XYZ file of C-alpha atoms in Angstrom:
647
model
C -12.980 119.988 101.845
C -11.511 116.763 103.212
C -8.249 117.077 105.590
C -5.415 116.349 103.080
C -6.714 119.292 100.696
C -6.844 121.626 104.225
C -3.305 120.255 104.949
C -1.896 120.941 101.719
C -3.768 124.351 101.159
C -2.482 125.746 104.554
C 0.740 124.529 103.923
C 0.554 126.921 100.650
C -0.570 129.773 102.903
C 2.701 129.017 104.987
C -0.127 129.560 108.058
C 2.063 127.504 110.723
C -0.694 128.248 113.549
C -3.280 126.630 111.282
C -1.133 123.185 110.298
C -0.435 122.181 114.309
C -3.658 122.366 115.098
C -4.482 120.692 111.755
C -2.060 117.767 112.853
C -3.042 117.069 116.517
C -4.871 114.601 116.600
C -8.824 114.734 117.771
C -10.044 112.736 120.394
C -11.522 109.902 118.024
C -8.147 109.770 116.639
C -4.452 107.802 117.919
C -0.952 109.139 117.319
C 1.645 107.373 118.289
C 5.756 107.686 118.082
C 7.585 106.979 115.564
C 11.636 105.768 116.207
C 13.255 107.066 112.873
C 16.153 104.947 111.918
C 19.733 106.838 112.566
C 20.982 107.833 109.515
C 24.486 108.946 108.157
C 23.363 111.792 109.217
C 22.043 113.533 112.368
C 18.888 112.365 111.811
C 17.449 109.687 113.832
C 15.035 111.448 116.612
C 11.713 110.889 117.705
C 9.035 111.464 115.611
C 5.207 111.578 116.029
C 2.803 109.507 113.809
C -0.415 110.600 112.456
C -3.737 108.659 111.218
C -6.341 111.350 111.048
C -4.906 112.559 107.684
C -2.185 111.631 104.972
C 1.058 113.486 106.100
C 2.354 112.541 102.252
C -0.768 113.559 100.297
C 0.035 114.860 96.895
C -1.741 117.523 94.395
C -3.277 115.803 91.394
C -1.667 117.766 88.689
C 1.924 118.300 90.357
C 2.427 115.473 92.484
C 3.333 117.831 95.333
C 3.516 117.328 98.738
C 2.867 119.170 101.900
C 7.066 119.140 102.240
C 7.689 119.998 98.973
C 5.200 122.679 98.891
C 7.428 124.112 102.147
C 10.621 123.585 100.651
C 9.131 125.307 97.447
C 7.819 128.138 99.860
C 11.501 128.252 101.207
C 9.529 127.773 104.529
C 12.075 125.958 107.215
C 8.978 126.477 110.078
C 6.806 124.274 108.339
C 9.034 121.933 107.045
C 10.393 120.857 110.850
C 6.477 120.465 111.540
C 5.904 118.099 108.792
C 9.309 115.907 109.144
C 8.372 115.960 113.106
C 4.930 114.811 111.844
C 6.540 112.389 109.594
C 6.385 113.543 106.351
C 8.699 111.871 103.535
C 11.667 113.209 102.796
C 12.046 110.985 99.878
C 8.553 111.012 98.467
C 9.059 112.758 94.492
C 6.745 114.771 92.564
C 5.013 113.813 89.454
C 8.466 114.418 87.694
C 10.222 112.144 90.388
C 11.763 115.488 91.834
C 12.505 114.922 95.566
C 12.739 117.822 97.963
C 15.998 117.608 97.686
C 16.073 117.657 94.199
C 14.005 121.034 94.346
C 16.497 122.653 97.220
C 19.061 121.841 95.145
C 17.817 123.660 92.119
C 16.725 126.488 94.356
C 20.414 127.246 96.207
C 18.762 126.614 99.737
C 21.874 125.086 101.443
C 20.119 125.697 104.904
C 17.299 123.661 103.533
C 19.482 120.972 102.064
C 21.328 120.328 105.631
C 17.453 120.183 107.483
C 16.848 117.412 104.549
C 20.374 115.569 104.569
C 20.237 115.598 108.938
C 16.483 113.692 108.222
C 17.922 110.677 106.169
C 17.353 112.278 102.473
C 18.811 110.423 99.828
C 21.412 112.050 97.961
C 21.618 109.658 94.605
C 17.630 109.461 93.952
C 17.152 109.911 90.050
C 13.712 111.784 88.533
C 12.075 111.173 85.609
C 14.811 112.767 83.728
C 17.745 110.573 85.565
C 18.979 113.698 87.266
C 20.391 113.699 90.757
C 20.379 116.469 92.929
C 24.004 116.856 92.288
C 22.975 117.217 88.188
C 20.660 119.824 89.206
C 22.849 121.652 91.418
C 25.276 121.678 88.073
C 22.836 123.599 86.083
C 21.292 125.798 88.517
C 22.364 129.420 89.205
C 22.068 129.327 92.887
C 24.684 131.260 94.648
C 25.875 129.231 97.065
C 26.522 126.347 94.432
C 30.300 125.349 95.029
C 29.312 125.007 98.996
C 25.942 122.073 97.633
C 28.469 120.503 95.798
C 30.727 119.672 98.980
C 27.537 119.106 100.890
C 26.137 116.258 98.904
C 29.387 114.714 97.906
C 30.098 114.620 101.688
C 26.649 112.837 102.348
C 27.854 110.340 99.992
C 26.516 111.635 96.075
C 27.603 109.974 92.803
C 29.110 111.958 90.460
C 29.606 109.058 88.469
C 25.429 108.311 87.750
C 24.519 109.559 84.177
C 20.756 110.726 83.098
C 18.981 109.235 80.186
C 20.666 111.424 78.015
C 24.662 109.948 79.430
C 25.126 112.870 80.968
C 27.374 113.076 84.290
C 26.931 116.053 87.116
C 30.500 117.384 85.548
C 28.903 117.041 81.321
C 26.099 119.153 82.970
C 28.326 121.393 84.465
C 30.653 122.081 81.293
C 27.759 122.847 79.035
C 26.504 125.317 81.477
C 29.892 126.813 81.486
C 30.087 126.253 85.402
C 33.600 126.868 86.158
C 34.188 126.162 89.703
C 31.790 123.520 89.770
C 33.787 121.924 87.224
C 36.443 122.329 89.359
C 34.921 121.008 92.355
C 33.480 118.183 90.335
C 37.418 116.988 89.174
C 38.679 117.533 92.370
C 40.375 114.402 94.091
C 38.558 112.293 90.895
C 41.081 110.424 89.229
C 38.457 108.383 87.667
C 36.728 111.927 86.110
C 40.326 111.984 83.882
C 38.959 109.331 81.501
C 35.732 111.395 81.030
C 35.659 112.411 77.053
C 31.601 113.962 77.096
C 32.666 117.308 78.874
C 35.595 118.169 77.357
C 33.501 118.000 73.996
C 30.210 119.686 75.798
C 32.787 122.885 76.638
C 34.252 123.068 73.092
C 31.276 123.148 70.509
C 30.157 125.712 72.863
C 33.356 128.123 73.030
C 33.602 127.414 76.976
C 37.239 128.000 76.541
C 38.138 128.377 79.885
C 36.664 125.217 80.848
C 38.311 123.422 77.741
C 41.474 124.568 79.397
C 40.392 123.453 83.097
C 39.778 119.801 82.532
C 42.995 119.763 80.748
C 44.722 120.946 83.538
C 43.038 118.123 85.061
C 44.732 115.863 82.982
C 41.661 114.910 80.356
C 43.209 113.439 76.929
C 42.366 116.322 74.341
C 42.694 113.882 71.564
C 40.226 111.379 72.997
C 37.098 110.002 70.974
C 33.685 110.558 72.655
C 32.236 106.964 72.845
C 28.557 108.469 72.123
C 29.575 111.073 69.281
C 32.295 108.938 68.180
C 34.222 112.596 67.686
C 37.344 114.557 69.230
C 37.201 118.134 71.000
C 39.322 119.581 68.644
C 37.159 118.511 65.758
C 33.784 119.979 67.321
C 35.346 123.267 68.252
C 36.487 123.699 64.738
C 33.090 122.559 63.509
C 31.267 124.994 65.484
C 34.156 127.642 64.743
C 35.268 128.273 68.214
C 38.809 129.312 68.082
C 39.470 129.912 71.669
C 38.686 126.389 72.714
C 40.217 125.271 69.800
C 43.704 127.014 70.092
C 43.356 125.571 74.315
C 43.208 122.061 72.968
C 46.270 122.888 71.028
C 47.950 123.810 73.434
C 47.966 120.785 75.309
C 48.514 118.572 71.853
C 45.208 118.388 70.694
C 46.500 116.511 66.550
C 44.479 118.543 63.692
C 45.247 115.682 61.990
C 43.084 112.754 64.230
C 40.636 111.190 63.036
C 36.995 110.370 64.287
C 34.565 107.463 63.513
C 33.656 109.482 59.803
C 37.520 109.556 58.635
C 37.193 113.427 59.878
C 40.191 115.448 60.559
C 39.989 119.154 62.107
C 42.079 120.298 58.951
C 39.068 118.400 56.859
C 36.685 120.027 58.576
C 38.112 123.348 58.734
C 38.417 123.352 54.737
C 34.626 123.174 54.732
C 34.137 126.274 56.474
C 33.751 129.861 54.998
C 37.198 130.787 53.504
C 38.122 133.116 55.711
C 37.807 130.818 58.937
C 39.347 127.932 57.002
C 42.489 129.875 56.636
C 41.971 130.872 60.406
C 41.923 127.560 61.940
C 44.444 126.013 59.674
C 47.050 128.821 60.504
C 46.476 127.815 63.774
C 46.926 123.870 63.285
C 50.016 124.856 61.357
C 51.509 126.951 64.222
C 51.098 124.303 66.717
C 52.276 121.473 64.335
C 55.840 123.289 64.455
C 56.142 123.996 68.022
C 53.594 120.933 69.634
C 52.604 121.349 72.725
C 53.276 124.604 74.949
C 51.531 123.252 77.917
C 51.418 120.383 80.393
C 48.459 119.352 82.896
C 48.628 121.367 86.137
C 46.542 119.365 88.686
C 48.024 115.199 88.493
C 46.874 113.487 91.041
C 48.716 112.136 93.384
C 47.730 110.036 96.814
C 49.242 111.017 100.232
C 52.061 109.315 100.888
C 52.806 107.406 98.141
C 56.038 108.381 95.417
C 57.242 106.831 92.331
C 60.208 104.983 92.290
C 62.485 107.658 90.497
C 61.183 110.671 92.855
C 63.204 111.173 96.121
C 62.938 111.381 99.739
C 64.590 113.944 101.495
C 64.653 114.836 105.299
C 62.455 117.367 106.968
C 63.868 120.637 106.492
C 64.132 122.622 109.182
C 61.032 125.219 109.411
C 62.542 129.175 108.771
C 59.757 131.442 110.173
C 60.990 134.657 107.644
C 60.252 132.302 104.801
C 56.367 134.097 104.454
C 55.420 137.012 105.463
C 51.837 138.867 106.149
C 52.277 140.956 103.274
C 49.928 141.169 100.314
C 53.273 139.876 98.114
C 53.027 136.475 100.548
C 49.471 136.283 101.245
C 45.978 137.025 99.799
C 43.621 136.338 102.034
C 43.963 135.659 106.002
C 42.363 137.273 109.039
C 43.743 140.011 111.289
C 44.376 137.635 114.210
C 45.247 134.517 112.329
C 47.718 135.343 110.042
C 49.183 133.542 107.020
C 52.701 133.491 109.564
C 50.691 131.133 112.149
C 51.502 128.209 109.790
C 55.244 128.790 110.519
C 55.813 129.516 114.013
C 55.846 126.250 115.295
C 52.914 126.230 117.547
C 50.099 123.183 116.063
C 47.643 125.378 117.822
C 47.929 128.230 116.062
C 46.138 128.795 112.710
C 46.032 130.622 109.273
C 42.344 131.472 108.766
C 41.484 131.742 105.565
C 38.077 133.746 104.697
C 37.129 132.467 102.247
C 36.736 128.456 100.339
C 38.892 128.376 97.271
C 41.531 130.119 95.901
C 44.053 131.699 98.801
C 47.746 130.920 98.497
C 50.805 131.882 100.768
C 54.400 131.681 99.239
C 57.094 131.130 100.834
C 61.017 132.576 99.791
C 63.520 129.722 100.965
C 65.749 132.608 100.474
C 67.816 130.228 98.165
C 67.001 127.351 95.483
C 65.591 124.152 97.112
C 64.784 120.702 95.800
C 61.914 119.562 97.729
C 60.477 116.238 97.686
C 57.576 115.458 100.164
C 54.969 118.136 102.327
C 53.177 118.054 105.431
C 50.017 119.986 106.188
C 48.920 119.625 109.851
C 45.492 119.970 109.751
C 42.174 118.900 111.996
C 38.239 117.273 111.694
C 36.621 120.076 110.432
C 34.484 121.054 107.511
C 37.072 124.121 107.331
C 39.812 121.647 107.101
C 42.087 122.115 103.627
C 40.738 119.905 101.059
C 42.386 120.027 97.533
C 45.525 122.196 97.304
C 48.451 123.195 94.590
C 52.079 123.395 95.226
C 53.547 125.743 92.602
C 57.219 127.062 92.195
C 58.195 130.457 90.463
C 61.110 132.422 89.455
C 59.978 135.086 91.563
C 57.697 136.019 94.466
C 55.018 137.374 92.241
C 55.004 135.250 89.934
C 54.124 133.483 87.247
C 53.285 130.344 89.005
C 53.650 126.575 87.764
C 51.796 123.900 89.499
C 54.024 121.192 90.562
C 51.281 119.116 92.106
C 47.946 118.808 93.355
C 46.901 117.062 96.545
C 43.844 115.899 98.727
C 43.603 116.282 102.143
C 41.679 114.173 104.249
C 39.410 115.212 107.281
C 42.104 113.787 110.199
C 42.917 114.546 114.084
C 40.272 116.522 116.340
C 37.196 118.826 115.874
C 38.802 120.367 118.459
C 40.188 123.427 117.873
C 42.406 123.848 120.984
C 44.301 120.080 120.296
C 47.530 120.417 118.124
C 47.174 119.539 114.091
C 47.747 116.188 113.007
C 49.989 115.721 110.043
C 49.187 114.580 106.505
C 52.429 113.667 104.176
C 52.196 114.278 100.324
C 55.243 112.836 98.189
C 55.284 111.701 94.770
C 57.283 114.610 93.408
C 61.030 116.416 93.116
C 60.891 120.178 91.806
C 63.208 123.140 92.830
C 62.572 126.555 93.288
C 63.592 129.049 95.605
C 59.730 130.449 95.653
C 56.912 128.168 96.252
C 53.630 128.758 96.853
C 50.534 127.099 98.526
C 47.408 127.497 96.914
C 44.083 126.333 98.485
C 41.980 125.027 95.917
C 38.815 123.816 98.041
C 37.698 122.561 101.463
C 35.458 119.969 102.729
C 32.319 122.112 103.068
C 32.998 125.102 105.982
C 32.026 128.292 105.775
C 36.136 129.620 105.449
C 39.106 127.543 105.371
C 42.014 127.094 108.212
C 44.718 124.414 109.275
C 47.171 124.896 111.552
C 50.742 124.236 110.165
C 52.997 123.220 107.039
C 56.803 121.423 106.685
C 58.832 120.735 103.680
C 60.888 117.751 103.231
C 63.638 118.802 100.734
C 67.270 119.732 100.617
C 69.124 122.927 99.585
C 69.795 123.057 95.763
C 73.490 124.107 97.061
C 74.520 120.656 98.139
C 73.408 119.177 95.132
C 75.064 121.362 92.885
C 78.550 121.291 94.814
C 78.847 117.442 94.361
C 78.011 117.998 90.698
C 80.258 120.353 90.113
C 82.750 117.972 91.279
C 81.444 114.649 89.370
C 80.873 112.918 92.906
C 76.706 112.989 92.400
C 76.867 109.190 94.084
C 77.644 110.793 97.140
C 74.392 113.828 96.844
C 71.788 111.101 98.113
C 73.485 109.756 101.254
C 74.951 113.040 102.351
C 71.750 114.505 102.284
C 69.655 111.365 103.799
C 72.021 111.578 106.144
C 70.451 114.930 107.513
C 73.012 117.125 106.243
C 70.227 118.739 103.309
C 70.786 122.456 105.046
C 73.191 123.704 103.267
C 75.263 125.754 106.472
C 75.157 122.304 108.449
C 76.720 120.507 105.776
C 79.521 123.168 105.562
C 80.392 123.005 109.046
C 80.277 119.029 109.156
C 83.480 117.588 110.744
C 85.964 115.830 109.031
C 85.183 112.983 111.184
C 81.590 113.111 110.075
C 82.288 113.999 106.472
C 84.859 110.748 106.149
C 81.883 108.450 107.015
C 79.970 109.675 104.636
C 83.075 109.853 101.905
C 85.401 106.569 102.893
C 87.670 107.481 99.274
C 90.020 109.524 100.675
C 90.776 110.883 97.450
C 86.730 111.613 96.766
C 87.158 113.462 100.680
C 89.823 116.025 99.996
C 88.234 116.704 96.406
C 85.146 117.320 98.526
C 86.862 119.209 101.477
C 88.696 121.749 99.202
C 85.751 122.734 98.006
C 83.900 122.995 101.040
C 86.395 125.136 102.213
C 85.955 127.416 99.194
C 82.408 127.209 99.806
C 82.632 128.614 103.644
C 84.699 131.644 102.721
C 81.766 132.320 100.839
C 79.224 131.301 102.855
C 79.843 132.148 106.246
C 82.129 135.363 105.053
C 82.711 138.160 107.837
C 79.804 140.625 108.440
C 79.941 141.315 111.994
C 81.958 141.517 115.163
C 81.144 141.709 118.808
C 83.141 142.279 121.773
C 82.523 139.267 124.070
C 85.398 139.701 126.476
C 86.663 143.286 126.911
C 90.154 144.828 127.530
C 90.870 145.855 130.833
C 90.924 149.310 131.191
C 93.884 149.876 132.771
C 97.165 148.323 132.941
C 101.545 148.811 133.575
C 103.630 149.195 130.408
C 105.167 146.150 129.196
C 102.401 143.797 131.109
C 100.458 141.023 129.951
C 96.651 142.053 129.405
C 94.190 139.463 129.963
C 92.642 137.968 127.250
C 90.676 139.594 124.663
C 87.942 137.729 122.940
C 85.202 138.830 120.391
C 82.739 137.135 118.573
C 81.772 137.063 114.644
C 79.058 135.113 112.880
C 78.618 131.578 112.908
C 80.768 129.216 110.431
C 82.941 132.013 109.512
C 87.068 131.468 109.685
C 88.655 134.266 108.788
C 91.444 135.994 110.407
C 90.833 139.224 112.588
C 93.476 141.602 114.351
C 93.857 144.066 116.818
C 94.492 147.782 115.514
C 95.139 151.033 117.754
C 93.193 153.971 116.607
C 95.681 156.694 115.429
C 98.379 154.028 115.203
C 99.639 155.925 118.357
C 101.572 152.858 119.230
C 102.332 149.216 118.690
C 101.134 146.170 120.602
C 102.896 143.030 121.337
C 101.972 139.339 121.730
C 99.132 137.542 119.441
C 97.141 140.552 117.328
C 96.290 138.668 114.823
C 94.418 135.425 115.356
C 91.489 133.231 112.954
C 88.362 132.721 113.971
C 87.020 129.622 114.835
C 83.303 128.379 115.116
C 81.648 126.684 117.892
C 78.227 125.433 117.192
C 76.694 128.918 117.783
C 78.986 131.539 116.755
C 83.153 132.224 115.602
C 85.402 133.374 118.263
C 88.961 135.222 118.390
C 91.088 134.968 121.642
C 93.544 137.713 121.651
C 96.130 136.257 123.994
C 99.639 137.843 125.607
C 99.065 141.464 124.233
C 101.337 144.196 125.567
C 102.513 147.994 125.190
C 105.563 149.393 125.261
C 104.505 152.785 125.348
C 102.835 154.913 128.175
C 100.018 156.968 126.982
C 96.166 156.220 126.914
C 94.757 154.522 123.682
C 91.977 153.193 121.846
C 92.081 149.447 120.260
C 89.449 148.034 118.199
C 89.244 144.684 116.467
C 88.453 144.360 111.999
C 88.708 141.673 109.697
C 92.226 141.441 108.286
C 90.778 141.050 104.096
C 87.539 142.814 105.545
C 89.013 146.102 107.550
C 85.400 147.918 106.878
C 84.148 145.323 109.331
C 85.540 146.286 112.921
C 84.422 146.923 116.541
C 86.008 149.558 118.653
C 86.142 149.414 122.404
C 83.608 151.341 124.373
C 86.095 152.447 126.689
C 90.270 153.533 126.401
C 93.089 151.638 127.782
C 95.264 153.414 130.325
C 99.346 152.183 130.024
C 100.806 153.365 133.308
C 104.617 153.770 133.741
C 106.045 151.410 135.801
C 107.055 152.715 139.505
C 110.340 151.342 141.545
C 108.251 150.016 144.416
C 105.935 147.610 142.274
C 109.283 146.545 140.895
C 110.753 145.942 144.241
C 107.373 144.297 145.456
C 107.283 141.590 142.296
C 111.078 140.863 143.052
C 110.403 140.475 146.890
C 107.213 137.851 145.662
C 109.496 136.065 143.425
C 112.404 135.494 146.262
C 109.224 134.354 148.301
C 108.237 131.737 145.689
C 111.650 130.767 145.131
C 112.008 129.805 148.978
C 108.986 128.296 149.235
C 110.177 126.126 145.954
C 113.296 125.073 148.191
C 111.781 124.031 151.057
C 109.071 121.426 148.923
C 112.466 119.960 147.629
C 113.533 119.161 151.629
């Protein structure tokens, strides 16, 4: 037996022992090292050279070699002996497989990554014209979604066809591969103009996947260039109604015609009469309404918006917007909670357990318009790659998608540096729910990123200008910074004429700001901030009283005595006025005129359920001769030391 057919036997036995002493060399024989080129990769080490036998030998009727045979064996021992020894990691098979070709098939991610880290090529085509990326489309391994990432990260082409024209993503739709589908569209504007798939799902009643390149924005009445046919006509051929009623939905016309002067409704009067009448009820339903449904996942590149989508501020971040509840959140970790991404720390993080589909919504507590996003994210493999943003009429739901985006790998691989920011524009929806939904990342095991703003402005201020016919003012007001709908209430006149010079235009706008902070800011509570004394002569002057209500609000407040016992004097009934933080009340120059110990308390004069009472009662002493006698002797002393300044 000469040494290649001992090499590739033992490698077949998987007898590691045997194969290291079968590649040192003998005395007779030289090795020498081997510098392997750096590669994309983390390839590049050392490597040791063999002569005494044929490190790449191949079986006669398979075209194996020793590495293939290990990859084959699932054997990761034997496979570092061989690439350490050499071997090819590009050398094919009879059938111009590759090892990678045959990890792919098999699901071995850990065998992929040794293979990728030793310079394999990702976009080597066998005998069929299959990549390892078509392979991966049609193979049931489990850990498919996660090979897909790898080898489009290491640089694949889901753009090479076989000999048959087939794409990774045709591959993928005819083996009814859902999330690799998925994967395959994601962040692939190009994939939009692809016309095989869409008729590869159809004729075979993949419905749901009919439905997913839709949503991905493919043209359901586009002609296949190689069948010269529509979707809509090959799901009615092959009598699926499912796919056919999806590709209605989205305005698939029964009444297009292919290359053969075809129409669905043609077609479908060919079939058995029962299905005829099937499918053309349905074409007849969808002919009267048209479409029900729009693409969910357009496109659109960071940081770039169309010229009739706006730009509003940052809005300032509410942390009670989400919530670790399973209404908010589906999927986050015990210690890194779907909250992390609002509490204004760029160090903190939601961790996500899992790679595709986990959403958090968020309740803005009122409709907002928003206009732009910012995910603060890292260089990681667990970084966010494609995500939704979806609105809804309530926090569980239905969801629309508004948009889908791409995040880039950006900032550290740290995980202790803050996130750095990615901004997504290009749209202008309202809702007062939204909702985050991670569609994919860029290869990790889970998902995480530290933090997420809104750029936007409360649906409030929009409407309020509206109402009054003055929308040419909605854009600069809220550019301005005023798009929180409190701070634009309690603007200034100062600030609010520079935004509205007409003075006619301001007072329109005034009035009904005024309106608008009754409403708003309306009375709810009261604190004391500055007690009454405790104790004090009838008829005198108490210090001042003050107590504090919520911010904004102007109402008026007054003073009441509990038991209307008595009456006080002076100013018991004042309006509240706002000072950046909170309202205040100043009671000022209150008196009794009655001895007797009492209880005051302070309530809104249109809102008497809201009121505060004083912890502690007043005491109204009578008034005694001597203190009478003392305050006349001060004010004879004042009044001489008044005479002699005038000397």
């Amino acid at each position: 037996m000469g040494k290649e057919e001992e090499l590739l036997k033992t490698v077949h036995n998987n007898d590691e022992k045997k194969l290291q002493k079968l590649l040192l060399p003998e005395k007779e024989f030289q090795i020498r090292k081997v510098d392997v080129p750096t590669s994309g990769t983390l390839g590049g080490r050392i490597r040791m050279q063999v002569v005494h036998v044929d490190i790449n030998c191949q079986e006669n009727e398979t075209g194996y070699t020793p590495l293939i045979i290990a990859v084959l064996n699932g054997n990761k021992e034997i496979m570092e002996t061989l690439l350490f020894y050499s071997a090819s990691v590009n050398l094919a098979d009879h059938k111009g497989n590759t090892p990678l070709h045959l990890a792919a098939f098999m699901g071995r991610l850990d065998i992929v990554y040794i293979l990728l880290r030793n310079s394999a090529k990702v976009n080597i085509q066998n005998s069929d014209g299959n990549t390892p990326l078509h392979v991966v489309c049609q193979s049931r391994a489990d850990d498919s979604v996660q090979l897909i990432h790898t080898l489009s990260k290491a640089g694949a082409d889901s753009t090479l066809v076989n000999k048959k024209g087939e794409l990774p993503l045709d591959v993928a739709a005819m083996y009814n591969k859902k999330d690799l589908v998925s994967c395959l569209m994601d962040g692939e504007q190009r994939m939009t103009g692809n016309t095989s798939a869409i008729i590869e799902a159809a004729l075979r009643g993949h419905s749901e996947i009919v439905r997913l390149l839709l949503d991905f924005g493919i043209n359901p009445n586009c002609i296949d260039k190689e069948r010269q046919t529509c979707a809509l006509h090959e799901a009615t051929r092959f009598l699926r109604i499912k796919a056919a009623e999806e590709l209605l939905k989205y305005g698939a016309d029964p009444e297009k015609e292919n290359s053969k002067n075809e129409t669905a409704y043609s077609i479908a009067s060919q079939l058995p009469k029962a299905k005829a009448e099937e499918f053309k009820k349905l074409f007849d339903e969808y002919k009267a309404t048209g479409p029900t449904e729009m693409p969910k996942f357009l496109m659109v590149s960071s940081g770039k918006s169309e010229e009739n989508i706006k730009d509003y501020p940052l809005i300032e971040t509410d942390p009670s917007w989400t919530k670790n509840s399973p209404d908010f959140c589906n999927a986050c970790t015990a210690n890194n909670p779907n909250t992390n991404i609002l509490d204004g720390n760029l160090r903190t993080f939601w961790v996500i357990p899992a790679v595709t589909d986990a959403w958090t919504v968020f309740d803005f507590h009122s409709v907002h318009t928003l206009t732009g996003v910012f995910i603060y994210g890292w260089s990681s493999p667990q970084m966010v790659k494609t995500f939704e943003l979806q609105i809804s009429d309530d926090v569980r739901g239905p969801w629309t998608t508004v948009s889908v985006f791409n995040c880039a790998v950006k900032g550290s691989q740290n995980a202790k540096d803050p996130g750095v920011p990615q901004k997504f524009t290009g749209f202008t929806s309202s809702s007062q729910f939204w909702r985050i939904r991670v569609i994919s990342n860029h290869g990790g095991q889970c998902t995480c990123f530290q933090a997420v703003e809104f750029n936007g402005a409360d649906q409030r201020i929009i409407e309020l200008f509206q109402r009054l016919n003055l929308q040419k003012y909605t854009d600069p007001v809220i550019k301005s910074g005023y798009n929180n709908y409190r701070k634009f209430l309690l603007a200034s006149d100062s600030e609010l004429r520079e935004l509205i010079p007409d003075e006619n235009d301001f007072l329109k706008v005034n009035e009904e700001m005024t309106k608008c902070r009754k409403k708003e800011f309306a009375l709810r509570t009261l604190k004391w901030d500055k007690l009454p004394a405790q104790r004090v002569d009838v008829g005198d002057t108490l210090p001042s009283i003050t107590v504090r209500a919520d911010l904004g609000c102007s109402e008026f407040v007054e003073l009441f005595i509990k038991g209307n016992k008595t009456k006080c004097h002076g100013e018991a009934k004042v309006q509240l006025c706002s000072n950046g933080t909170h309202s205040t009340a100043v009671f000022k120059n209150i008196s009794f005129d009655s001895v007797g110990t009492y209880q005051i308390g302070v309530q809104g004069v249109n809102h008497p359920d809201v009121n505060v009472l004083c912890p502690h009662s007043i005491e109204i002493r009578p008034k005694n001769k001597l203190t009478q006698e003392v305050e006349k002797s001060f004010q004879d002393i004042e009044s001489m030391l008044e005479g002699l300044q005038d000397l």
